[in-house]
Coordinates of C-alpha atoms in Angstrom, one line a residue:
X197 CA -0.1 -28.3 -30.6
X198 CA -3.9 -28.4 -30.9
X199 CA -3.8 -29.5 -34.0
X200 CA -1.5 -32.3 -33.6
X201 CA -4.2 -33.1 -30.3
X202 CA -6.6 -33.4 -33.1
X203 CA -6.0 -35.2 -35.8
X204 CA -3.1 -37.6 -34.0
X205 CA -6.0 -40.3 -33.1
X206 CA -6.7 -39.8 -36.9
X207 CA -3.1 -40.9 -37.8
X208 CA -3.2 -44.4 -36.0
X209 CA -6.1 -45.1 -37.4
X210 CA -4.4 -45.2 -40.5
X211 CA -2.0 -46.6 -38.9
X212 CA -3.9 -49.3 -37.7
X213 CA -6.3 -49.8 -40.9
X214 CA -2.8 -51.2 -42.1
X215 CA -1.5 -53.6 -39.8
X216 CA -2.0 -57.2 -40.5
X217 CA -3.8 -59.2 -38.4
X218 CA -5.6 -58.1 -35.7
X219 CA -3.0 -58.6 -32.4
X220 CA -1.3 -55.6 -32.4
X221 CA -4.8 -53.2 -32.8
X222 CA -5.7 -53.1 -29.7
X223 CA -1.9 -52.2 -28.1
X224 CA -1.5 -49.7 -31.0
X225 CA -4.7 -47.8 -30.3
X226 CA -4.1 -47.5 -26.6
X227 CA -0.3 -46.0 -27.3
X228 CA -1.5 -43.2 -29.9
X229 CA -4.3 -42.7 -26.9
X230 CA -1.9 -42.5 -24.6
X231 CA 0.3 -40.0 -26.2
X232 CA -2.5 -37.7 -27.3
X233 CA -3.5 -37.5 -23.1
X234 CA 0.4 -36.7 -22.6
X235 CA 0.0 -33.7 -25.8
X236 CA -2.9 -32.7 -24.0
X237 CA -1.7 -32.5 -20.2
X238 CA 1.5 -30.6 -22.2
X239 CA -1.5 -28.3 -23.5
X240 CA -2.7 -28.1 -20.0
X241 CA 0.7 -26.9 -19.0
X242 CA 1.1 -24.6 -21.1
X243 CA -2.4 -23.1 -21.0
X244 CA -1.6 -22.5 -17.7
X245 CA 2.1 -21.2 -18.2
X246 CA 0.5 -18.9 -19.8
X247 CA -1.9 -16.8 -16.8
X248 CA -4.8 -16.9 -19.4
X249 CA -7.5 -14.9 -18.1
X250 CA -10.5 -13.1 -19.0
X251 CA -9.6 -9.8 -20.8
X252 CA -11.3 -6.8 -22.3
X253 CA -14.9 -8.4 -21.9
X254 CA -14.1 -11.5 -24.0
X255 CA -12.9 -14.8 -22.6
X256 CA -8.7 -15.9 -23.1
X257 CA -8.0 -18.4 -25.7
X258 CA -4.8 -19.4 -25.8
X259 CA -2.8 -21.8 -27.8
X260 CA -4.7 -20.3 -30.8
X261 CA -3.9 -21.1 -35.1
X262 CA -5.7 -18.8 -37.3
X263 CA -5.5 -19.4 -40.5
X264 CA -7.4 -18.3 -43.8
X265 CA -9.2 -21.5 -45.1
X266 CA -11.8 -20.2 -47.3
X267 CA -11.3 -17.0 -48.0
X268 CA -13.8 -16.1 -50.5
X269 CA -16.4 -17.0 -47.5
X270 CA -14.6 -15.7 -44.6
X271 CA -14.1 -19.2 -43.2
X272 CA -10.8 -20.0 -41.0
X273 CA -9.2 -22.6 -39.8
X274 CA -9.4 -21.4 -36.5
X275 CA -8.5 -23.4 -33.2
X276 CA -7.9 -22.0 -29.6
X277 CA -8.4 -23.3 -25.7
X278 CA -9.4 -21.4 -22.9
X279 CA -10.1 -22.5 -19.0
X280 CA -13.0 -24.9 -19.7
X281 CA -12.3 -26.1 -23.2
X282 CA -8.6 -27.5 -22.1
X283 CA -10.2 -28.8 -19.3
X284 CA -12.6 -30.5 -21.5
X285 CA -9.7 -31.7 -24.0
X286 CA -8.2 -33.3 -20.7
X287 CA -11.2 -35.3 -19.8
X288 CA -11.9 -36.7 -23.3
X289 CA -8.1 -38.0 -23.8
X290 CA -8.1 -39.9 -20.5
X291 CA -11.8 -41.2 -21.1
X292 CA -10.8 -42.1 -24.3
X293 CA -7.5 -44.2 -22.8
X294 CA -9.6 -46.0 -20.5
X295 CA -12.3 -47.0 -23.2
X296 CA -9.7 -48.5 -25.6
X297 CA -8.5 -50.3 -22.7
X298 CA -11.4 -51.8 -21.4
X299 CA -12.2 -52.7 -24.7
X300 CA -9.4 -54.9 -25.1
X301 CA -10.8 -58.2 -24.3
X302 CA -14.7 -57.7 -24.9
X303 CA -14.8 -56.7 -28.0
X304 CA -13.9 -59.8 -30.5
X305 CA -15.6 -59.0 -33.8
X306 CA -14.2 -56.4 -36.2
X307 CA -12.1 -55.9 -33.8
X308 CA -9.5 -53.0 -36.0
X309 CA -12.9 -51.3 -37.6
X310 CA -13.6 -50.8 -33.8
X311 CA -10.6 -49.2 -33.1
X312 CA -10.8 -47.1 -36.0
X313 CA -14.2 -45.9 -35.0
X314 CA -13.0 -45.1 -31.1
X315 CA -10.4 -43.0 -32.6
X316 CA -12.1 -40.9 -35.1
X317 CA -14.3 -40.4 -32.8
X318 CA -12.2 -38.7 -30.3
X319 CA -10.5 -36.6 -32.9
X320 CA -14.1 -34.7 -33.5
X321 CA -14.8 -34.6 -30.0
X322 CA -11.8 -32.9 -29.6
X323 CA -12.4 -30.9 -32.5
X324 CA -15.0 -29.3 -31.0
X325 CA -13.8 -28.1 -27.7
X326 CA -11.3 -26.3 -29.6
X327 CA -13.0 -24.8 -32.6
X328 CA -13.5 -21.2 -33.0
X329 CA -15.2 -21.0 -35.9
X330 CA -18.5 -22.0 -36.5
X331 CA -17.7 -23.8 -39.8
X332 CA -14.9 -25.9 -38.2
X333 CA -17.4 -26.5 -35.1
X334 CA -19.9 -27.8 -37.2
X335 CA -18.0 -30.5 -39.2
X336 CA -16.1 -31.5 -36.0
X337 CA -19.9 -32.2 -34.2
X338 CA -21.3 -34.0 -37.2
X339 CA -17.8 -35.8 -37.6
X340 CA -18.7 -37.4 -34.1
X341 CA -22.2 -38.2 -34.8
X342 CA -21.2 -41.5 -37.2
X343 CA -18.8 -43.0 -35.1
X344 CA -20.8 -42.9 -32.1
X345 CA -24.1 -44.1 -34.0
X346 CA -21.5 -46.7 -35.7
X347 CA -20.4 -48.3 -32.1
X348 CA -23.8 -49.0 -31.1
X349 CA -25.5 -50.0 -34.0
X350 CA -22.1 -52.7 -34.8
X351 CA -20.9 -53.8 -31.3
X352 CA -23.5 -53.0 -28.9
X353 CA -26.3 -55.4 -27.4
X354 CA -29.5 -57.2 -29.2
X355 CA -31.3 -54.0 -29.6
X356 CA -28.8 -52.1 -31.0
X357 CA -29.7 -50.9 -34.4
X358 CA -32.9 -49.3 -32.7
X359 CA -30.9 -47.5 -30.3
X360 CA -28.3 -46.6 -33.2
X361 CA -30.7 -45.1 -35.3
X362 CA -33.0 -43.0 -32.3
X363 CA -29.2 -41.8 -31.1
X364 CA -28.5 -40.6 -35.0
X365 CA -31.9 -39.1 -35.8
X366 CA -32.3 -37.3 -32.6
X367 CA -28.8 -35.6 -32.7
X368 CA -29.2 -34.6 -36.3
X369 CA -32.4 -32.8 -35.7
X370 CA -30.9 -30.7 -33.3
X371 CA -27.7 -30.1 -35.6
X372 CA -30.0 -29.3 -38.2
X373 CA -31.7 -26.6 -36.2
X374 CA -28.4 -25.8 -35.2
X375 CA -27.4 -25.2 -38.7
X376 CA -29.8 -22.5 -39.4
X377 CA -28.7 -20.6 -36.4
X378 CA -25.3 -20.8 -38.1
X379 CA -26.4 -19.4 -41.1
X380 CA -28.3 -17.2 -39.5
X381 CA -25.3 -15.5 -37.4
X382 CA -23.5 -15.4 -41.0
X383 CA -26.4 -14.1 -42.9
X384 CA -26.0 -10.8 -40.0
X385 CA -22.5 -10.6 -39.5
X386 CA -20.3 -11.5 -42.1
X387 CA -17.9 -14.0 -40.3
X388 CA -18.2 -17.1 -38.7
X389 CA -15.6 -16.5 -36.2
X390 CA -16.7 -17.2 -33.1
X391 CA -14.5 -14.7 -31.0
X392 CA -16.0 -11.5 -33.6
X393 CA -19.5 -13.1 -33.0
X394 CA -18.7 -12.8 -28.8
X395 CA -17.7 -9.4 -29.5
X396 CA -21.0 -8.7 -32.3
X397 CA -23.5 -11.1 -31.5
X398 CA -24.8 -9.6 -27.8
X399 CA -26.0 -6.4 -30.0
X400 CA -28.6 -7.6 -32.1
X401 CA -32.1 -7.5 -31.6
X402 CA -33.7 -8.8 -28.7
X403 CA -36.3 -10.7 -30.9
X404 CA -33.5 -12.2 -33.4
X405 CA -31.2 -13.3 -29.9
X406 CA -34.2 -15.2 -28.9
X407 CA -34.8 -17.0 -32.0
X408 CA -31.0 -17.8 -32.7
X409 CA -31.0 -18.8 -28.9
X410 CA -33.9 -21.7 -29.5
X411 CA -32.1 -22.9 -32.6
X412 CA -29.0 -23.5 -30.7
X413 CA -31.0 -24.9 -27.8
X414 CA -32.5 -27.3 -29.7
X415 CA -28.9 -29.1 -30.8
X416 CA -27.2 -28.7 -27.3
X417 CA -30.6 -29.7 -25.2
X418 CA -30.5 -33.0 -27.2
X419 CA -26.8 -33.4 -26.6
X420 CA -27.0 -33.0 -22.9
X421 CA -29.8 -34.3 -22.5
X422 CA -32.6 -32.1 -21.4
X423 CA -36.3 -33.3 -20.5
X424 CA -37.8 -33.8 -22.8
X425 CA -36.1 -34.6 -25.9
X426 CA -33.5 -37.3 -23.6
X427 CA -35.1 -40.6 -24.6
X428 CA -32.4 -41.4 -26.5
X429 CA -29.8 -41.7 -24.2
X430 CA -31.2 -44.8 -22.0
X431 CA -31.4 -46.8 -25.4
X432 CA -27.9 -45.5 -26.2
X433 CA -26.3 -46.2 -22.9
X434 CA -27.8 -49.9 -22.6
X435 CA -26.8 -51.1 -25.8
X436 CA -23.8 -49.2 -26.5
X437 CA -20.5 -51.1 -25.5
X438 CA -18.7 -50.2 -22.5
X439 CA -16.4 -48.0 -24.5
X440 CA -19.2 -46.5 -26.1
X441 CA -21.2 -45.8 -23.0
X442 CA -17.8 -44.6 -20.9
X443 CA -17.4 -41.8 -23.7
X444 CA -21.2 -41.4 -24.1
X445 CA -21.2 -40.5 -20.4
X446 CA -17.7 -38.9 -20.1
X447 CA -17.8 -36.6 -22.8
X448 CA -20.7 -36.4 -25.5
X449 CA -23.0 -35.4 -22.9
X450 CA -20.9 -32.3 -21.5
X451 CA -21.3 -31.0 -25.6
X452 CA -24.7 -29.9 -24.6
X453 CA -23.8 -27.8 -21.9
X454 CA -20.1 -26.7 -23.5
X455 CA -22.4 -25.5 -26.2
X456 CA -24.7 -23.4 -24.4
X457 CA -21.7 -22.2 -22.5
X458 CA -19.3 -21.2 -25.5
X459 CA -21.9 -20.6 -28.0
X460 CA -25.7 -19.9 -26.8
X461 CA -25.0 -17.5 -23.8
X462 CA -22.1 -15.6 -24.8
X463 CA -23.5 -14.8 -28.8
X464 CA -27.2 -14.5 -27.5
X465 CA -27.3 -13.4 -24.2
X466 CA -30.8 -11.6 -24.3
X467 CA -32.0 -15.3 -26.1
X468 CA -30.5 -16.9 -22.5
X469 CA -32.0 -14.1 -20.2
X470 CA -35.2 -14.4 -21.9
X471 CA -35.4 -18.1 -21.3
X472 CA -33.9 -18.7 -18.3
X473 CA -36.9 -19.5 -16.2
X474 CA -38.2 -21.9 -18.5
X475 CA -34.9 -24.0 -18.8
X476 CA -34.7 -23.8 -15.1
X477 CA -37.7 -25.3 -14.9
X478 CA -36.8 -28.2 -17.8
X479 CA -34.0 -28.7 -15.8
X480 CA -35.6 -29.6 -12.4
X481 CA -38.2 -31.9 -14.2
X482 CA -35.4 -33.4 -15.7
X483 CA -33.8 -34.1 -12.1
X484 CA -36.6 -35.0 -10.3
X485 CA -37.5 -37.7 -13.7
X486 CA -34.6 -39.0 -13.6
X487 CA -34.4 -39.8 -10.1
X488 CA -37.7 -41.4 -10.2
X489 CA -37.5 -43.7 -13.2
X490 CA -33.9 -45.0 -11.3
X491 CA -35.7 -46.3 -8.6
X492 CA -37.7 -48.7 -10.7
X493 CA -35.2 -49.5 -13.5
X494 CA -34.4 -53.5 -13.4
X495 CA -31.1 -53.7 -15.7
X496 CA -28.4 -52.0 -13.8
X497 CA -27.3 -50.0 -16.6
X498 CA -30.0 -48.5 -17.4
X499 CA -30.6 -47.4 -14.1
X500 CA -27.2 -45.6 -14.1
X501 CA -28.5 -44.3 -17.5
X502 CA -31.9 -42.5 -16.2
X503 CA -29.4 -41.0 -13.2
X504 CA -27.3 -39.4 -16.2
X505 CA -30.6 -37.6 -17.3
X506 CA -30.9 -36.4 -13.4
X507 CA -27.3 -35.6 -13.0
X508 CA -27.0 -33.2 -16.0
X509 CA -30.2 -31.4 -15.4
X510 CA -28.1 -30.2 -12.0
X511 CA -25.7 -28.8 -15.3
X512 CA -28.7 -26.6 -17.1
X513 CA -30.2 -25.8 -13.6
X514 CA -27.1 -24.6 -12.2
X515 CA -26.0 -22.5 -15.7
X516 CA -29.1 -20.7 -15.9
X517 CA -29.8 -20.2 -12.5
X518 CA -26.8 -18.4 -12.5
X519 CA -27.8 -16.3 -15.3
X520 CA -31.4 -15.6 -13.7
X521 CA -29.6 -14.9 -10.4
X522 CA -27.8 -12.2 -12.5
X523 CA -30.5 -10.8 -14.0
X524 CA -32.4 -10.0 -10.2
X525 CA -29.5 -9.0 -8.5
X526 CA -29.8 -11.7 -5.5
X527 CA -26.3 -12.8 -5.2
X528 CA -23.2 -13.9 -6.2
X529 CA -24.2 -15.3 -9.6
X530 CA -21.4 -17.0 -9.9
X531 CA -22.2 -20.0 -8.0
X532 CA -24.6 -21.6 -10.2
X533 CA -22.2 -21.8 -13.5
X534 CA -19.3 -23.0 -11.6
X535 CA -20.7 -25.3 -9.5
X536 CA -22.6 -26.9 -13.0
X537 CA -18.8 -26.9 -14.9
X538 CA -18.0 -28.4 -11.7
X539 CA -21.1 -31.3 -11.9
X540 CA -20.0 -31.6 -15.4
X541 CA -16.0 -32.9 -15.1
X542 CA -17.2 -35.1 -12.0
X543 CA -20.4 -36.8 -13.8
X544 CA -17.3 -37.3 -16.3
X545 CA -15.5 -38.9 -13.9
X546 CA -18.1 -40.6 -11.5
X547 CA -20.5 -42.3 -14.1
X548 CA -17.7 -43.2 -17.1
X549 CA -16.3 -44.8 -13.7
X550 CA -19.8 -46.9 -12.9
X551 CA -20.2 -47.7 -16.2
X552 CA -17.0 -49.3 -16.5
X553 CA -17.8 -51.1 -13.3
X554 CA -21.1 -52.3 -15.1
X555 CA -19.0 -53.2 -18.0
X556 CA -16.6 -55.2 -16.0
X557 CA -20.1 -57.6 -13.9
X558 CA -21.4 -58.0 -17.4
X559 CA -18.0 -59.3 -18.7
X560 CA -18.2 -62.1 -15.6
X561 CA -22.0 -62.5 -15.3
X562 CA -23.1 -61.7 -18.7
X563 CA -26.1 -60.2 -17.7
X564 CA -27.2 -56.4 -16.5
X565 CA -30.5 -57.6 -14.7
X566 CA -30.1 -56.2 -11.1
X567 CA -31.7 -59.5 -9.8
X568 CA -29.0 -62.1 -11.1
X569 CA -26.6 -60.2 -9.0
X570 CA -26.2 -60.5 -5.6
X571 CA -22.7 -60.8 -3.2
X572 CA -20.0 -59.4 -5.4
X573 CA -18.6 -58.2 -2.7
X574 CA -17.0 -61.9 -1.5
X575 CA -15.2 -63.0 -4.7
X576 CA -14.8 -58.9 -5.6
X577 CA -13.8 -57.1 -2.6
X578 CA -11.3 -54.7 -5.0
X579 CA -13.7 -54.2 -7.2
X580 CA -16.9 -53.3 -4.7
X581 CA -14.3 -50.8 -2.9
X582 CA -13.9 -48.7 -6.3
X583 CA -17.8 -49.4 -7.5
X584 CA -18.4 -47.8 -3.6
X585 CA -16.3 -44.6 -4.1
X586 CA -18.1 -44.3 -7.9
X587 CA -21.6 -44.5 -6.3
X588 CA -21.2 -42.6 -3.0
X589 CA -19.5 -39.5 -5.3
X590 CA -22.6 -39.7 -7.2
X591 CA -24.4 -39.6 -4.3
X592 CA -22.7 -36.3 -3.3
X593 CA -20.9 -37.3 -0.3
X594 CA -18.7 -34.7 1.1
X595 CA -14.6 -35.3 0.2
X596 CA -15.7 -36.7 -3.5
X597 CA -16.0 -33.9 -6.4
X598 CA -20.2 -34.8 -6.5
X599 CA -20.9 -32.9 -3.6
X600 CA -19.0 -29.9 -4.8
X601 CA -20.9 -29.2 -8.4
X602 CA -24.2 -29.9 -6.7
X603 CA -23.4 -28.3 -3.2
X604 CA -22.7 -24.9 -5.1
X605 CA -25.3 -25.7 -8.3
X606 CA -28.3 -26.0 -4.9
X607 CA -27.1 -23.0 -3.8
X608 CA -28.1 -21.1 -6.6
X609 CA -30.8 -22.4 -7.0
X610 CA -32.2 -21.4 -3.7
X611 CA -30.8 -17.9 -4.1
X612 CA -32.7 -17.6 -7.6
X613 CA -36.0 -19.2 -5.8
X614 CA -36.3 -20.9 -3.0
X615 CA -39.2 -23.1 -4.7
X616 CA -36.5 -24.1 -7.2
X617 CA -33.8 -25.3 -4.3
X618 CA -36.4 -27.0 -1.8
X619 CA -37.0 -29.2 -4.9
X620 CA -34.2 -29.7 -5.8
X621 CA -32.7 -30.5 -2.5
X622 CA -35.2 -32.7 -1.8
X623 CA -34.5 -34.6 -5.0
X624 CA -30.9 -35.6 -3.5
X625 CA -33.1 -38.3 -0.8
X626 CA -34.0 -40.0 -4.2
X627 CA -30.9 -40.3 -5.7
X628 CA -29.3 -41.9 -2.1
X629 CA -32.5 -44.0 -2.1
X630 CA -31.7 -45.9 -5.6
X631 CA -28.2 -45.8 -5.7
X632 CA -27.8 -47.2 -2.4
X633 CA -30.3 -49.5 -2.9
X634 CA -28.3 -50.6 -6.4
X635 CA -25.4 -51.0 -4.2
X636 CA -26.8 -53.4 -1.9
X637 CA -28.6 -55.5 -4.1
X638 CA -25.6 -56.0 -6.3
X639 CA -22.8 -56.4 -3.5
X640 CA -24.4 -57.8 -0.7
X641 CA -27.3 -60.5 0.1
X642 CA -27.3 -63.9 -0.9
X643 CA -23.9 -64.7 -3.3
X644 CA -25.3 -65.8 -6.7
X645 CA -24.0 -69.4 -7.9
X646 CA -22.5 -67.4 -10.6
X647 CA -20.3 -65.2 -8.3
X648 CA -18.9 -68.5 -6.0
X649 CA -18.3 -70.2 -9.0
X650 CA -21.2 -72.8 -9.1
X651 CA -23.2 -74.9 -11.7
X652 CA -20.0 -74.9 -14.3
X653 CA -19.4 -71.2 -13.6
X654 CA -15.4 -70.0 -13.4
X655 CA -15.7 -67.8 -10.2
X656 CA -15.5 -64.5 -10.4
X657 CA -12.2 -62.6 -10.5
X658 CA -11.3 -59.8 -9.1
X659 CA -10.0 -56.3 -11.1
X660 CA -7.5 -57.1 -13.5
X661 CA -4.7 -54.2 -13.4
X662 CA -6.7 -52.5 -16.8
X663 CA -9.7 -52.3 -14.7
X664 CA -8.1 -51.6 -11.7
X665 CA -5.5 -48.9 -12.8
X666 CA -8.5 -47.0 -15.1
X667 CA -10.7 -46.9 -11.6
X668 CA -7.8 -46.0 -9.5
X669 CA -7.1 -42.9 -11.7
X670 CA -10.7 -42.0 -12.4
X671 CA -11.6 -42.7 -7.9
X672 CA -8.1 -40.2 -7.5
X673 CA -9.3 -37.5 -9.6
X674 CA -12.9 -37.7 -8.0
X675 CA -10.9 -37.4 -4.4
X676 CA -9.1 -35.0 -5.3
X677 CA -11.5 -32.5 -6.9
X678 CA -14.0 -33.2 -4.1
X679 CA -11.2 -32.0 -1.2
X680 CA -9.0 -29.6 -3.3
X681 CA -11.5 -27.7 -5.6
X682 CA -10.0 -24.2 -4.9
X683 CA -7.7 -24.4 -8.0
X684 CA -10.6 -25.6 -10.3
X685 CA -12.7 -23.3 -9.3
X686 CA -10.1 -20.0 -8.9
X687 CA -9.2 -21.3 -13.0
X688 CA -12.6 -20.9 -14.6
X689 CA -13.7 -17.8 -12.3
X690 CA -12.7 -15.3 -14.8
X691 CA -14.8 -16.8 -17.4
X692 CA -17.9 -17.2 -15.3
X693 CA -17.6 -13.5 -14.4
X694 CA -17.5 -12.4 -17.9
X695 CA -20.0 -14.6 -19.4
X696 CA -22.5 -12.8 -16.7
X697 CA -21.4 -9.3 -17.0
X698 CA -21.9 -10.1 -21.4
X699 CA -25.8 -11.2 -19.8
X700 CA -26.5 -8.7 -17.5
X701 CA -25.0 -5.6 -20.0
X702 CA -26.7 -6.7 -23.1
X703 CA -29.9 -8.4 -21.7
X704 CA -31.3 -6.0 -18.9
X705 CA -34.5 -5.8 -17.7
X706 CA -35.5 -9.8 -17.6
X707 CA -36.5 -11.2 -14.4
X708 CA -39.1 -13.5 -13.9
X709 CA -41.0 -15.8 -16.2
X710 CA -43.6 -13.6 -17.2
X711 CA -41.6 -11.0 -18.8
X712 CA -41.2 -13.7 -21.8
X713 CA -44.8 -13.6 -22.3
X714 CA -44.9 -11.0 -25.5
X715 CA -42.7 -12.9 -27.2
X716 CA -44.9 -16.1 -27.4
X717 CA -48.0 -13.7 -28.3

């Protein structure tokens, strides 16, 4: 099942690369999306069915082929989904759905090489959520690199090739790093299997965990972003297309942090004890940055962009507060890491969802700058109803899944130091301040000639049902997270517990900042 998940986008591509004409493309791609999020939900099902669970110190996987690939080098072709990762799979199919959607009438050059480059891209996206070997892993998150880059730099805005290229550059750096890590974990243990490496890896040496851990952290900080190697990702999200920057948000962004999850924490846990403190404190520069650049930002996506950078540091701050909460024995640990997987499917939801509504005023005004907006609201009433939900979950209101992932993330924080959660606490004012100051810029005050249809301007319409459809799913599945987050939370539980008990049994002893001292002398 996973591997028809996989590589199905793959086959209508092909598919596609040999239709005639170009009507069809578009119509074609969203079906073989459409039946990959049905194969996945099916997954979900039978993940599920199947009471998965953490067992014998090592996460579930379930679903799972192993098969010998290369066996000369102890590579397999080795795929397998446990609580987060099928959740993960989820989220990119529908994301994915939506993107080819909105795409449908915006994009009017190349249009079938565009298609083609959506859907490879989603098949190594998915390829890496369910890769258990690090050989696999690694083609899959290079495989995803070119597409992406190729979206920008070929379909994106008047400054796309520079954003192309700083995207590329900055994401192979970190794979490269990334690499050696790999090699290294060979190099030691014979296998690239990343279940044997769960089970091996938390033994080594304290010094080796740490240097393995940076390599790693210097791939999956660039993917999430982390301060300060995120200036990427407003270029990125400006020019990209609205596809590109729905999936940008969506999905390549939650790599990062599935990365340090799966990989970094688990295989090094004495490298992720013995930075902790210092990523904690990345991560709270990154969301007090990010807040701060929002409130002066003039084009509205880019603004949205910048509150990406701020919305994933809650991500890193809440996974290794959780671990440093661990490591002092100050609390139910747990917290932290659930309530960042929980910031990381909503951020998914909630900013995919404003940047389609970004998408959808460019499409009508044909601008992004904030100030050639004004009083959607009248000829838009549908459409400022979802934007509302989208901005007021990123907010954090209470009843919309925002409030949960940061409401828990905060908590951790000020369990681990109560420095750490008056800042960050305080940092939520700043995010109400720009988005609600977005919000009434761009929905209320004077209507702009554009908007009531003046000066040879059609007026503006109103959702279409692909618009309104993808934001009634995406504002549904915000809803219901934010009120209903018991079964969420009671499903990746086990995991959480036993990615802290690997920390706290094989990395003891670490508890403030200072103790990492002797390793920088």
């Amino acid at each position: 099942m996973l591997s028809l998940i996989v590589y199905l986008p793959v086959l209508v591509a092909l598919v596609i690369m040999f239709l005639p004409g170009t009507k069809m493309v578009g119509r074609v791609a969203a079906l073989g999306a459409a039946a990959n999020l049905l194969l996945s939900l099916a997954a979900l099902a039978a993940y599920l069915s199947t009471g998965a669970s953490a067992q014998g110190g090592v996460a579930s996987f379930e679903l799972q082929e192993n098969f010998s690939w290369l066996p000369e080098l102890k590579i397999g072709y080795h795929l397998g989904v446990d609580n987060l990762s099928i959740l993960l799979v989820v989220l990119t199919t529908l994301l994915t759905l939506i993107a080819i959607m909105v795409s449908w009438k915006p994009i009017e050059k190349r249009v079938k090489e565009f298609y083609i480059v959506v859907l490879v891209l989603e098949a190594g996206m998915l390829g890496v959520f369910v890769s258990l070997d690090f050989f696999l892993f690694y083609i899959f998150w290079e495989v995803m690199l070119v597409p992406m880059a190729l979206m920008i730099g070929i379909w994106g805005s008047s400054n796309r090739v520079y954003a192309a290229i700083k995207f590329f550059l900055y994401t192979l750096a970190g794979s490269l790093l990334m690499l050696v890590a790999i090699i290294a974990e060979y190099i030691t243990h014979g296998t690239l299997d990343i279940l044997r490496l769960m089970q091996m890896g938390p033994g080594d040496p304290r010094d080796f965990q740490n240097l393995v851990f940076l390599a790693f952290t210097a791939a999956f900080a660039v993917k999430v972003p982390m301060f300060p190697v995120h200036t990427w990702l407003p270029d990125a999200h400006t020019e990209a297309p609205t596809a590109g920057s729905i999936i940008l948000a969506g999905v390549l962004l939650k790599m990062g942090a599935y990365g340090f999850i799966r990989f970094a924490m688990p295989i090094t846990p004495a490298g992720a004890a013995t930075f902790a403190p210092i990523l904690v404190g990345l991560s709270v520069v990154a969301i007090i940055y990010g807040a701060l650049v929002s409130l002066v930002q003039p084009d509205l996506k880019r603004l949205i962009a910048y509150s990406s950078v701020s919305h994933m540091g809650f991500v890193t701050l809440g996974l290794f507060t959780g671990v440093w909460l661990h490591q002092l024995n100050l609390g139910d640990a747990t917290q932290g890491i659930d309530g960042a997987i929980i910031v990381m499917l909503s951020h998914g939801l909630l900013t995919g969802g404003l940047f389609l509504c970004v998408g959808a005023i460019y499409n009508r005004l044909h601008s992004r700058q904030i100030s050639d907006m004004g009083g959607i609201t009248k000829p838009m009433p549908i459409f400022a109803a979802f934007f509302m939900i989208m901005m007021l979950g990123s907010v954090g209101l209470p009843g919309l899944s925002g409030f949960v992932g940061e409401f828990l993330t905060m908590l951790g924080a000020f369990r681990a130091d109560w420095v750490v959660g008056t800042i960050t606490a305080s940092v939520v004012i700043f995010a109400a301040w720009y988005l609600f100051w977005m919000f009434q810029r761009v929905m209320f005050g004077k209507t702009t000639p554009a908007a009531e249809g003046e000066h040879g301007h059609a007026p503006f319409r109103d959702v279409d049902w692909i618009e309104g459809s993808s934001l009634f799913v995406l504002s549904a599945l915000a809803l219901l997270l934010g009120i209903f987050p018991g079964p969420v939370l009671e499903m990746l539980h086990p995991n959480t517990q036993t990615l802290l008990l690997t920390v706290a049994s094989h990395a003891p002893g670490v508890t403030a900042l200072a103790d990492i001292l002797p390793f920088f002398k």
